[in-house]
XYZ file of C-alpha atoms in Angstrom:
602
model
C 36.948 -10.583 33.221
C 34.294 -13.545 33.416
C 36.113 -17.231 34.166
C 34.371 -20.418 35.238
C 33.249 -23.442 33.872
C 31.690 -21.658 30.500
C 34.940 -19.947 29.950
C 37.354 -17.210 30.152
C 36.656 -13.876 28.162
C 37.004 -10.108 28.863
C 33.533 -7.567 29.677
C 31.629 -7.732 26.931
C 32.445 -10.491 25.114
C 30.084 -13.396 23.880
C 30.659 -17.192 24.446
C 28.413 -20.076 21.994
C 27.626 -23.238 23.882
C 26.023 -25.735 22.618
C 22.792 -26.857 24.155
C 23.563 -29.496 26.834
C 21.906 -33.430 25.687
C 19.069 -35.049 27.251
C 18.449 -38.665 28.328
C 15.775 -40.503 26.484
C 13.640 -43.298 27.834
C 16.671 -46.050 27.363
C 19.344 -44.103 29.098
C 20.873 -42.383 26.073
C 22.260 -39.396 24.863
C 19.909 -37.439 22.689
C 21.668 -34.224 21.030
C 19.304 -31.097 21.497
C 19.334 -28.862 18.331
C 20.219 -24.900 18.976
C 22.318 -22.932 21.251
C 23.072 -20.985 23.830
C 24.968 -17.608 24.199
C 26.701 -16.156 27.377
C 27.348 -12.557 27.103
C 30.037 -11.565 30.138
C 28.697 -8.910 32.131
C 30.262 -7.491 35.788
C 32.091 -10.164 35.744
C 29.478 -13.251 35.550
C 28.437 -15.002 32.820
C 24.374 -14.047 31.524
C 22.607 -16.133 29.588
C 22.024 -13.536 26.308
C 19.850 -15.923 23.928
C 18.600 -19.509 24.100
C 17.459 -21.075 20.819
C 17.595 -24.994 22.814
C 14.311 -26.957 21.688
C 12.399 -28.638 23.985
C 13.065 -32.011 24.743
C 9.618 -33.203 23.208
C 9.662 -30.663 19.921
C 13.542 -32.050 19.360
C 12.226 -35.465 19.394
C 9.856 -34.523 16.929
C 11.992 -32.979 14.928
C 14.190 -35.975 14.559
C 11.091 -38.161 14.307
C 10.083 -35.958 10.990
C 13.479 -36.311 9.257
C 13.484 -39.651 9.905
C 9.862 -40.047 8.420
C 10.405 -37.968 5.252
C 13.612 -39.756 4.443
C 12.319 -42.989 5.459
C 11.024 -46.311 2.694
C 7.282 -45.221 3.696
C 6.616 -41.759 4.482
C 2.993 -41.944 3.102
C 1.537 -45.193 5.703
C 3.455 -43.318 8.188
C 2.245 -39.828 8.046
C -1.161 -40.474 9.652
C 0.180 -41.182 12.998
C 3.180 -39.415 13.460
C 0.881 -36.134 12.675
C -1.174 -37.591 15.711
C 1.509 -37.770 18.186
C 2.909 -33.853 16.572
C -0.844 -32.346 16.879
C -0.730 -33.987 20.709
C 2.582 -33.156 22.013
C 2.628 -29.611 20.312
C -0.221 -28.772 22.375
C 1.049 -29.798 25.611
C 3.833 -27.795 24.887
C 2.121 -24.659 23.987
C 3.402 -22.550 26.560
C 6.868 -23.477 25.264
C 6.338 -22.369 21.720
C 4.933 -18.883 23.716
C 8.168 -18.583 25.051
C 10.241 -19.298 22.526
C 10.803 -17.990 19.063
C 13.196 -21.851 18.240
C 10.731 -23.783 18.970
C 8.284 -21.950 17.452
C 10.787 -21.768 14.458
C 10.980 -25.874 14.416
C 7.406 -26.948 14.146
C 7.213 -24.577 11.369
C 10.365 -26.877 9.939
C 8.369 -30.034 10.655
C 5.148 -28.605 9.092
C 6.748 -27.758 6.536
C 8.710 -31.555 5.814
C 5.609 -33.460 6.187
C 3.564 -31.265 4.031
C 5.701 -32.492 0.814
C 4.039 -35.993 1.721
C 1.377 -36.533 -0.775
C -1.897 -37.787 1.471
C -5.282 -39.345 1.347
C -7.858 -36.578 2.286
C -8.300 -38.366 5.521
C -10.093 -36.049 8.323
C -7.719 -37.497 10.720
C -4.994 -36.713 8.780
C -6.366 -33.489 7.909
C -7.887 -32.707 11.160
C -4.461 -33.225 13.077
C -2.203 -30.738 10.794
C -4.255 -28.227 10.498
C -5.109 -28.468 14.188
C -0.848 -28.467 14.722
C -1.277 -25.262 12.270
C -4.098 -23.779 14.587
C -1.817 -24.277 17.691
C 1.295 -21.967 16.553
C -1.346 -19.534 14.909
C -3.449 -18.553 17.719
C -2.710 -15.228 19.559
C -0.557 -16.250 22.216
C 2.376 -17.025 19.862
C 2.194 -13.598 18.253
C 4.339 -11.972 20.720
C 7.124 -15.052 19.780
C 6.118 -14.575 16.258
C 7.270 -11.447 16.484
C 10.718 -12.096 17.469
C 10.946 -14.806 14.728
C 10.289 -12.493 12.228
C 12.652 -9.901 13.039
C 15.552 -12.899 13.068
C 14.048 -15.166 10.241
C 11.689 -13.106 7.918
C 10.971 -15.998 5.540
C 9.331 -18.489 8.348
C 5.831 -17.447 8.039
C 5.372 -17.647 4.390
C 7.262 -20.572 4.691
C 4.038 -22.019 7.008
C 1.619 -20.033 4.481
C 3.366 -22.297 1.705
C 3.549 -25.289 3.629
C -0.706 -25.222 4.067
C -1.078 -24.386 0.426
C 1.163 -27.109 -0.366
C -0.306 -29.679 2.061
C -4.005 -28.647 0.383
C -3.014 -29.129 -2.928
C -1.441 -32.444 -2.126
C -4.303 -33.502 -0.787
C -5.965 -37.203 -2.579
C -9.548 -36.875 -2.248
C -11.626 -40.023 -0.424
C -15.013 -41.097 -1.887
C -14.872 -37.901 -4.190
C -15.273 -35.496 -0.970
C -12.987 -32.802 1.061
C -13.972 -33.018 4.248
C -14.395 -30.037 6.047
C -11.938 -28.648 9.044
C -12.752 -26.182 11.249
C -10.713 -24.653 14.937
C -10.404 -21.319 16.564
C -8.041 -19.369 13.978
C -8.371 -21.428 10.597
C -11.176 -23.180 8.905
C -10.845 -25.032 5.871
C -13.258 -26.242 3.167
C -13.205 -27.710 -0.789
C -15.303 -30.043 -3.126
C -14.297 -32.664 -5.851
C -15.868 -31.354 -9.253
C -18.052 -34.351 -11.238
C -18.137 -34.755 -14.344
C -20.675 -32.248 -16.207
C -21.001 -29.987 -13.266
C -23.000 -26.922 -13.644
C -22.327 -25.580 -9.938
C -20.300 -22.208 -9.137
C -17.646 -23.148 -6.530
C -18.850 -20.976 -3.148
C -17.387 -20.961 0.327
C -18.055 -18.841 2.917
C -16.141 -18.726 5.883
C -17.286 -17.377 9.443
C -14.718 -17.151 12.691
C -16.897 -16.331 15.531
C -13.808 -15.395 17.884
C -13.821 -11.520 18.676
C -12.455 -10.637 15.714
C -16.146 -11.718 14.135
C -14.091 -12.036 10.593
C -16.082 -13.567 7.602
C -15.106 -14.204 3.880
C -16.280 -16.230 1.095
C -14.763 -17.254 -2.211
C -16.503 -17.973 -5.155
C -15.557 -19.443 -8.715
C -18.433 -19.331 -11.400
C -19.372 -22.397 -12.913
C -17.849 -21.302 -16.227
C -14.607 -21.630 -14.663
C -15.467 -24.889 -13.042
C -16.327 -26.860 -16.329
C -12.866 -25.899 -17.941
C -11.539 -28.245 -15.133
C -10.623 -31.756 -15.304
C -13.596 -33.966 -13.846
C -12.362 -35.293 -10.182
C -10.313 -32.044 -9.296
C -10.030 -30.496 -6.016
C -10.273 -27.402 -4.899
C -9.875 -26.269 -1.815
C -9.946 -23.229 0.306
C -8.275 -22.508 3.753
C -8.888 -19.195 5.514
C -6.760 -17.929 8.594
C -8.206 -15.565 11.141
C -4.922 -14.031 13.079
C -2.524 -14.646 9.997
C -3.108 -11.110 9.195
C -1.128 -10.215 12.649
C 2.093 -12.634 11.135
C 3.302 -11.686 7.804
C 5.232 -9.360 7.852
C 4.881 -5.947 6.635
C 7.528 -3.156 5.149
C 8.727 -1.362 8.035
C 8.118 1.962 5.772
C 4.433 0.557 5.047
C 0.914 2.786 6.291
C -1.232 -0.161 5.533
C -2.532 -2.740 7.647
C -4.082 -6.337 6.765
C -7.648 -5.709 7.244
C -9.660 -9.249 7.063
C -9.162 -12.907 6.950
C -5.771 -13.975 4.582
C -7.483 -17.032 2.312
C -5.758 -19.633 0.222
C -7.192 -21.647 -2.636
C -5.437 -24.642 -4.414
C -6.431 -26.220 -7.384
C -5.208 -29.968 -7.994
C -4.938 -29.734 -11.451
C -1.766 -27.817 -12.185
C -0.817 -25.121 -15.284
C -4.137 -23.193 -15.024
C -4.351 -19.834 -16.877
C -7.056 -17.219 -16.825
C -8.828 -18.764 -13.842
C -10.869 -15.886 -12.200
C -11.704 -15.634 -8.479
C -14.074 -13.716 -6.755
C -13.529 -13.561 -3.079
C -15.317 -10.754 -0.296
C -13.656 -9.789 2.705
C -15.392 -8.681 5.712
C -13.633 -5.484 7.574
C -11.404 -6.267 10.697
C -12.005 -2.432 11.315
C -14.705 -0.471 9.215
C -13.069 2.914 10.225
C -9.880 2.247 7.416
C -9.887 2.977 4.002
C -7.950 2.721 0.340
C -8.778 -1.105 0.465
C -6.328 -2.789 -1.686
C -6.665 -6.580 -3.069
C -3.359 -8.500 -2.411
C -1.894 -11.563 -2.584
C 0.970 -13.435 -1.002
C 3.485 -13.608 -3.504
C 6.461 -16.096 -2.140
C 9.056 -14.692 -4.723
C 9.023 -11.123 -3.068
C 12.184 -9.813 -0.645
C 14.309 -12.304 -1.667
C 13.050 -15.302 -0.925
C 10.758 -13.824 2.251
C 7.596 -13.115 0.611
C 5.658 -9.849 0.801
C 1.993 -8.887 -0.622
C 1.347 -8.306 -4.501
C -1.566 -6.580 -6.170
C -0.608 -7.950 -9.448
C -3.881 -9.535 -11.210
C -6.553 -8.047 -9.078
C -8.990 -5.440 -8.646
C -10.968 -4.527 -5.590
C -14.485 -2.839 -5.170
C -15.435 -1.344 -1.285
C -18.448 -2.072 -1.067
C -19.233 -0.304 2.369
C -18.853 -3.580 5.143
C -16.886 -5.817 2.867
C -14.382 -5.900 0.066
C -14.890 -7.708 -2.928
C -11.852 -9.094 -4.502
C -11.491 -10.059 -8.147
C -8.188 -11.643 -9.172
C -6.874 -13.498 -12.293
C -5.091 -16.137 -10.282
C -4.845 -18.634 -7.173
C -3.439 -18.113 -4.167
C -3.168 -16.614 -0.615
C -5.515 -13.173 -0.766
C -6.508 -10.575 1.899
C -6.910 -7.612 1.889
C -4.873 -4.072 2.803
C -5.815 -1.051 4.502
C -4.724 2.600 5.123
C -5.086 2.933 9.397
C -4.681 7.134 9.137
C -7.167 8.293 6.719
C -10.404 8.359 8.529
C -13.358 6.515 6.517
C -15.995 7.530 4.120
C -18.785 5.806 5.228
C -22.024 8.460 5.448
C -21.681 10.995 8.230
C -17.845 11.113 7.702
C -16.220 14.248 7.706
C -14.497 13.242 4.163
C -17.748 13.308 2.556
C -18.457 16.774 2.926
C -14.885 17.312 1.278
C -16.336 15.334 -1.566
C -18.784 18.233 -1.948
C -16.826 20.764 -1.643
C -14.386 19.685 -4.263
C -17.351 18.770 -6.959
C -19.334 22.218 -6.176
C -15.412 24.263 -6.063
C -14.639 22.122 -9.585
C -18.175 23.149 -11.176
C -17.800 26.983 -10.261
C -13.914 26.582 -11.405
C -14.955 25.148 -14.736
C -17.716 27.998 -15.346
C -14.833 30.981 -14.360
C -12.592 29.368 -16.812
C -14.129 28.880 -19.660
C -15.519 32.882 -18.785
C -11.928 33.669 -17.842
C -10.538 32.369 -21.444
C -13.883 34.444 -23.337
C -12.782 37.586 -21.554
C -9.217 37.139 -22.712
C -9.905 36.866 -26.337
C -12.478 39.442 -26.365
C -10.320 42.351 -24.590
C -7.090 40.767 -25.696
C -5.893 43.687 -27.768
C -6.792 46.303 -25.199
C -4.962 44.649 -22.317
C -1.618 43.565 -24.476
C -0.416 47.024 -24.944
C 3.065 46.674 -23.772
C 5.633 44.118 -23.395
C 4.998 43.400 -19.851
C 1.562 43.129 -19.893
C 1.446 40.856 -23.319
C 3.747 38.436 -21.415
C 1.653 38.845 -18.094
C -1.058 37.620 -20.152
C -0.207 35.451 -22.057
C 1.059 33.422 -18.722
C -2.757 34.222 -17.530
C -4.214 32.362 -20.545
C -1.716 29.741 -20.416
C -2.651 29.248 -16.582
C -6.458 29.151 -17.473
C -6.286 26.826 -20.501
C -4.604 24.002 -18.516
C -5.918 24.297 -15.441
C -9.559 23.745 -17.131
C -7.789 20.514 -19.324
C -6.834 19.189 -15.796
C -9.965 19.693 -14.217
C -11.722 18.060 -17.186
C -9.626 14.779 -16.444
C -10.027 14.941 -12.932
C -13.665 14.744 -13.705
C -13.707 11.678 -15.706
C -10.975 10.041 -13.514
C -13.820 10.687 -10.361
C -16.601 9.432 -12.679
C -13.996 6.238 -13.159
C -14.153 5.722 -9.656
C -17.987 6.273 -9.106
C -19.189 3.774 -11.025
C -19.821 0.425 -10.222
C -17.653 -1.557 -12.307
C -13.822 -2.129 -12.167
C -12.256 0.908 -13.093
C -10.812 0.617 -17.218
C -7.416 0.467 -16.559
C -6.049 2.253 -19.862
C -8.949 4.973 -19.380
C -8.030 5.708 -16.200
C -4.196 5.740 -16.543
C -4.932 7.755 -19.495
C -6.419 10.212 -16.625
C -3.762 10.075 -14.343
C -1.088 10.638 -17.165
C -3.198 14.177 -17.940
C -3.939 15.095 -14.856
C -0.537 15.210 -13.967
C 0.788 16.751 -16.636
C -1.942 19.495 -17.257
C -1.744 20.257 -13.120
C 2.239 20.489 -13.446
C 1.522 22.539 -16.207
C -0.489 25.184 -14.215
C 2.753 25.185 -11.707
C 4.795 25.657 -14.516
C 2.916 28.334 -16.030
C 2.717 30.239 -12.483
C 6.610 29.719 -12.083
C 7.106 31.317 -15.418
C 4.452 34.508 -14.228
C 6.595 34.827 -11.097
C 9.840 35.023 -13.167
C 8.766 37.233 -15.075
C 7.355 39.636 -12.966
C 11.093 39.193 -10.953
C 12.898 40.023 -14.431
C 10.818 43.153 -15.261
C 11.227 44.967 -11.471
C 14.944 43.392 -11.076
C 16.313 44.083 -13.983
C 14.214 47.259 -15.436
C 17.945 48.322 -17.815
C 17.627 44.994 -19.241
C 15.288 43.941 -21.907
C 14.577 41.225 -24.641
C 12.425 40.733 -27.264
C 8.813 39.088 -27.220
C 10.010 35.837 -29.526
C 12.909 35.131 -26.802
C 10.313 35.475 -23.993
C 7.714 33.448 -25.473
C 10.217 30.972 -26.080
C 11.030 30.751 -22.498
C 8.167 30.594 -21.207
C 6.454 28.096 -23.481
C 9.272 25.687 -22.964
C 8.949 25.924 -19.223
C 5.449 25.874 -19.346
C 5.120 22.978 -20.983
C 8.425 20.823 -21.414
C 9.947 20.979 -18.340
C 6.277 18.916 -17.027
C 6.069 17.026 -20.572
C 9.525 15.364 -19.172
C 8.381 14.742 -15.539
C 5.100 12.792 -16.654
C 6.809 10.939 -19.723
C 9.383 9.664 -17.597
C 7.239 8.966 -14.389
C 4.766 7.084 -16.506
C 8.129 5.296 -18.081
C 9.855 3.643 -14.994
C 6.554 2.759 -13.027
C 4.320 1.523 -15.881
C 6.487 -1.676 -16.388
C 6.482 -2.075 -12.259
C 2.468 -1.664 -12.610
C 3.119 0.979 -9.936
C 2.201 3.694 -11.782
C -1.543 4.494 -10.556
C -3.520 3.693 -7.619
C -5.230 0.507 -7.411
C -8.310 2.392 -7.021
C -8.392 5.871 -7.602
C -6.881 7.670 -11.166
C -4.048 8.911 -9.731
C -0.116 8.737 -9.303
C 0.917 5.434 -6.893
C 2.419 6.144 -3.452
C 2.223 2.924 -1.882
C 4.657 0.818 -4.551
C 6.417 3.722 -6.202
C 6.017 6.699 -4.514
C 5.535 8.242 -8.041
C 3.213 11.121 -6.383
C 6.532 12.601 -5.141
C 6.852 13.208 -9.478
C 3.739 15.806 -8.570
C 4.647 17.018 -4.821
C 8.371 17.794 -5.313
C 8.080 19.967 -8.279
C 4.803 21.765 -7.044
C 5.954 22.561 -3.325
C 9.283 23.478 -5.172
C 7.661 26.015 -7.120
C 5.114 27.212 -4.212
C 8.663 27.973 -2.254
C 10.328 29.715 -5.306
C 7.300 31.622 -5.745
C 6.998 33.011 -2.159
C 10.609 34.134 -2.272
C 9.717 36.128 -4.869
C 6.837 37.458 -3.990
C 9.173 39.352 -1.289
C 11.866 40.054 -3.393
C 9.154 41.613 -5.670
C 6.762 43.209 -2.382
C 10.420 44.742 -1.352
C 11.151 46.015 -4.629
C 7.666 47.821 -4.436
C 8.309 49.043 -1.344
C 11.382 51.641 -2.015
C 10.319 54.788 -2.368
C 10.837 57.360 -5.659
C 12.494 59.691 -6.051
C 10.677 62.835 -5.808
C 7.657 61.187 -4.909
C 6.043 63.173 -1.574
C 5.819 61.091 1.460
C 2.388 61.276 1.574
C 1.403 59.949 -1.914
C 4.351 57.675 -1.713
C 2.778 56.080 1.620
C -0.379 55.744 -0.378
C 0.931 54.437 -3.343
C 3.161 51.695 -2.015
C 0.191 50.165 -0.112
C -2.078 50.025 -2.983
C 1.024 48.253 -4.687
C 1.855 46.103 -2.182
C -2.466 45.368 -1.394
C -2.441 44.807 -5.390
C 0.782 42.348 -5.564
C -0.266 39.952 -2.641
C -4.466 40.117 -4.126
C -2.973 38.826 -7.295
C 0.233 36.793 -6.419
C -1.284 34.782 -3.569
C -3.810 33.069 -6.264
C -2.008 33.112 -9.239
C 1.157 32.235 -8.154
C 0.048 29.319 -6.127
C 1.121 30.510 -2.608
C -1.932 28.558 -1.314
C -0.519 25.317 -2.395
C 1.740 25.775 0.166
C -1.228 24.282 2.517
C -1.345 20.918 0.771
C 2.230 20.090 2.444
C -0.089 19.507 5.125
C -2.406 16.899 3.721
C 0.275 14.841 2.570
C 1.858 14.605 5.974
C 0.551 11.266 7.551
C -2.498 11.347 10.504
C -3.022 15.305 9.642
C -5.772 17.240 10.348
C -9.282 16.937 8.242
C -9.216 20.477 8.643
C -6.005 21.168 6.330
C -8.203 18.526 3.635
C -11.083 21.058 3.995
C -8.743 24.386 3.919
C -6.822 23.192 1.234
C -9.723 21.831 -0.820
C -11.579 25.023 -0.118
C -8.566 27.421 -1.317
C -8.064 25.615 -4.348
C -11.417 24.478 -5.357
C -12.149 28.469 -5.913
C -8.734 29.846 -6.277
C -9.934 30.067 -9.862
C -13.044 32.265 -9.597
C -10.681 34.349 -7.236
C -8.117 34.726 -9.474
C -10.519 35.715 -12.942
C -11.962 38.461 -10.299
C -8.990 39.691 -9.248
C -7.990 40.133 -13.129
C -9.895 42.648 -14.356
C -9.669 44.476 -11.297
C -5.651 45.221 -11.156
């Protein structure tokens, strides 16, 4: 039990103060905004959380409401943002060390910013400067905590410098331009008849050595109103304070830009903006924007309207609209840059897909011309039929892999409807080949299970044709359905199902490590079946017999049956191995040639 002067409450229990009033200059009261709660622990009273503000960041929070609801906010504005750009940095270590106040010159930034301005470099000079103060990397750690209790508060001070910008009344036709530690900004005033591509390059020379530029061709330019502003701001450390999905395996990899435009309603308008690398060794660069709409309200990053190019050092950025941009990573894949481990994987997947074409399109010749020969009996017509089956799509789906890689290769944005076109057949051609190799193992399980039983060649063609190819018709049609409309359905840069947004590549993984494990259980049922001996076989040639069976079942199953798929489990597991890339790559890339061999020699 806890009882003094805060109050009386059992172990355990929580108390709300409010926070206690200072004096100002003339003597008076002067209410401090937040609170503070006691938790009662052995007895004693412990201060649990503090949200009180400062006495100097209350006063100018008070001082802003009065100014924004006050007859002349706009003759005003120029020095009360002096006295908040001064007293915010004497109380720096403050905002360090706490998350409210923090939280409250975010408030104030982002009441004055509605105030429309001249583009005064005072003006400019001391908000932006306020801005630089709560951005630099001693108030990440209270960032931090702010986030995890109010989500929305830094795209709230993202929205608040767009805002401000875009407010902004040029002075003499000119933007004058800003630069501190962590943000830099910079803009022109078109003339009239201007001929001039908008270009901006921006250059922190802190230790994170981050550089960017953003450029608008002059076509774009001329379709503006003569006298309009635009004007670009580009953060260095915002990247470590918007949030990210818990669930996400990206990282923000460069500067985060903003550009405003004063002239409202624009449509088309193309920017092209390159991002230097915070860290070369990521890859799967993705071209994002802040979008303020997302998580209800808190904002979350969008690759809606743009398309990205890696273009080794820096990533160039080509969107369809204006706003905040950066740029996001993947921090567990290692990188492709020459020397790389990956590359070699390249190799061995074009050299593995070249032999594998060659053995199919041999594999299907063979098949017609001995067709007749090898299709004497029931078992054996269905065995091959599931053979040619197996052999017909896998060369379809390595036909589409190849023009979804030459997609990638080239040196233009990828065609969007090409390439989804690629990733809709790859997936349904490679889920085919599962298919096909389920239907092989169920068959061989129905001929050496139920030898009494038997059913005619229609019904068993029927069965197999509609698991061979409807069951993964369904599974592509309806991926393609629910993530197309999201725009989640592909990669943003490779031809191939969306993990990130959608996880639609669990519409590939789920039914192919289902059918991998199906398969393996009956390969023993089947090895076990094998295994009993005859009756009135000797034990010598039975011995020698069920080896050579059980040699013969495993040489052909393994391959056909896709037991070796088992080992991409492993590459989709996050920071595995390069070696299960290269094993896995390696087994499949000639799994093919393997499994013609192995054919004709059963």
């Amino acid at each position: 039990m806890c009882s003094d002067i805060i109050g009386v409450g059992e172990q355990g229990k929580q108390i709300t103060k409010p926070c206690p009033d200072s004096k100002n200059v003339s003597g008076l009261s002067n209410p401090i905004r937040g609170n503070i709660i006691y938790g009662c622990i052995d007895s004693k009273w412990m201060v649990a959380s503090n949200t009180c503000l400062s006495d100097q960041i209350n006063t100018l929070f008070s001082a802003a409401e009065s100014l924004v609801s006050g007859p002349q906010p706009t003759q005003q504005i120029a020095t009360y943002l002096e006295t908040l750009h001064n007293e915010t940095g004497k109380e720096q270590e403050e905002i360090n060390n706490s998350p409210a106040n923090l939280n409250a010159v975010i408030t104030i930034l982002n009441l004055v910013s509605n105030i429309s301005t001249e583009a005064d470099p005072r003006i400019m000079t001391n908000f932006l400067s306020t801005v630089d103060i709560i951005v630099s990397n001693s108030t990440i750690p209270a960032w931090k905590k702010l986030n995890n209790q109010e989500k929305e508060k830094s795209s709230q001070l993202l929205n608040s410098v767009e805002r401000f910008s875009q407010a902004l009344q040029p002075v003499n036709n000119t933007i004058p331009s800003i630069t501190n530690t962590n943000l830099q900004l910079q803009g022109i005033v078109i003339p009239e008849n201007s001929t001039l591509d908008y270009n901006k390059t921006f250059t922190f020379s802190s230790s994170s050595n981050l550089s960017g530029n953003v450029l608008i061709n002059s076509t774009k330019i001329q379709s503006l109103v003569p006298n309009t502003a635009i004007i670009s701001v580009a953060f260095s450390t915002l990247r470590y304070i918007l949030p990210m999905p818990n669930e996400t395996d990206v990282v923000v990899n460069g500067l985060v830009m903003t550009t405003t435009v004063s002239q409202r309603h624009l449509q088309g308008f193309q920017i092209a903006q390159t991002f230097a690398k915070g860290n070369t060794s990521l890859r799967d660069p993705q071209c994002v924007f802040w979008n303020f709409s997302l998580s209800d309200g808190a904002g979350g990053w969008d690759g809606t309207g743009c398309q990205s190019k890696d273009n080794g050092d820096n990533v160039i950025c080509i969107c369809d609209h204006l706003t905040s941009f950066s740029i996001l990573m993947s921090p567990y894949m290692e990188s492709t840059s020459p020397g790389d481990p990956l590359q070699p994987l390249d190799y061995i997947t074009y050299i593995g897909l070249s032999i594998s074409l060659a053995s199919l399109v041999l594999c299907i010749v063979i098949e017609c011309l001995v067709w007749k020969s090898v299709t004497k009996n029931r078992t054996s017509y269905m065995r091959h039929v599931c053979i040619l089956n197996i052999a017909v799509c896998l060369l379809i789906a390595d036909v589409w892999f190849i023009v979804a890689a030459a997609l990638q290769d080239t040196k233009k944005p990828v065609n969007g409807n090409v390439c989804i076109a690629a990733t809709f057949f790859i997936h349904l051609f490679y889920l085919c080949v599962f298919f096909w190799m389920l239907a092989t193992g169920l068959m061989l399980f129905y001929r050496l299970v139920f030898i009494l039983h038997d059913t005619s060649k229609t019904i068993q063609k029927t069965v197999t044709y509609s698991l061979g190819y409807g069951c993964p018709l369904i599974i592509a049609v309806i991926t393609i359905a629910v993530t197309y409309p999201q725009d989640a359905y592909r990669r943003e840069n490779a031809c191939w199902l969306n993990w990130e947004n959608s996880k639609a590549l669990l519409a590939f993984v789920i039914p192919a490590l289902t059918i991998v494990a199906v398969n393996s259980i009956i390969a023993v049922v089947v090895i076990v079946k094998i295994l009993r001996p005859a009756i009135g076989e000797k034990p010598s040639k039975q011995e020698r017999n069920s080896l050579n069976q059980v040699i013969k079942s495993i040489g052909i199953l393994t391959p056909l049956l896709g037991l070796t798929w088992g080992f991409g489990l492993a590459t989709v597991i996050k920071d595995s191995s390069i070696v299960f890339h290269i094993l896995f790559t390696l087994l499949n890339a000639f799994q093919v040639s393997i499994m013609c061999a192995l054919l004709y020699f059963s």
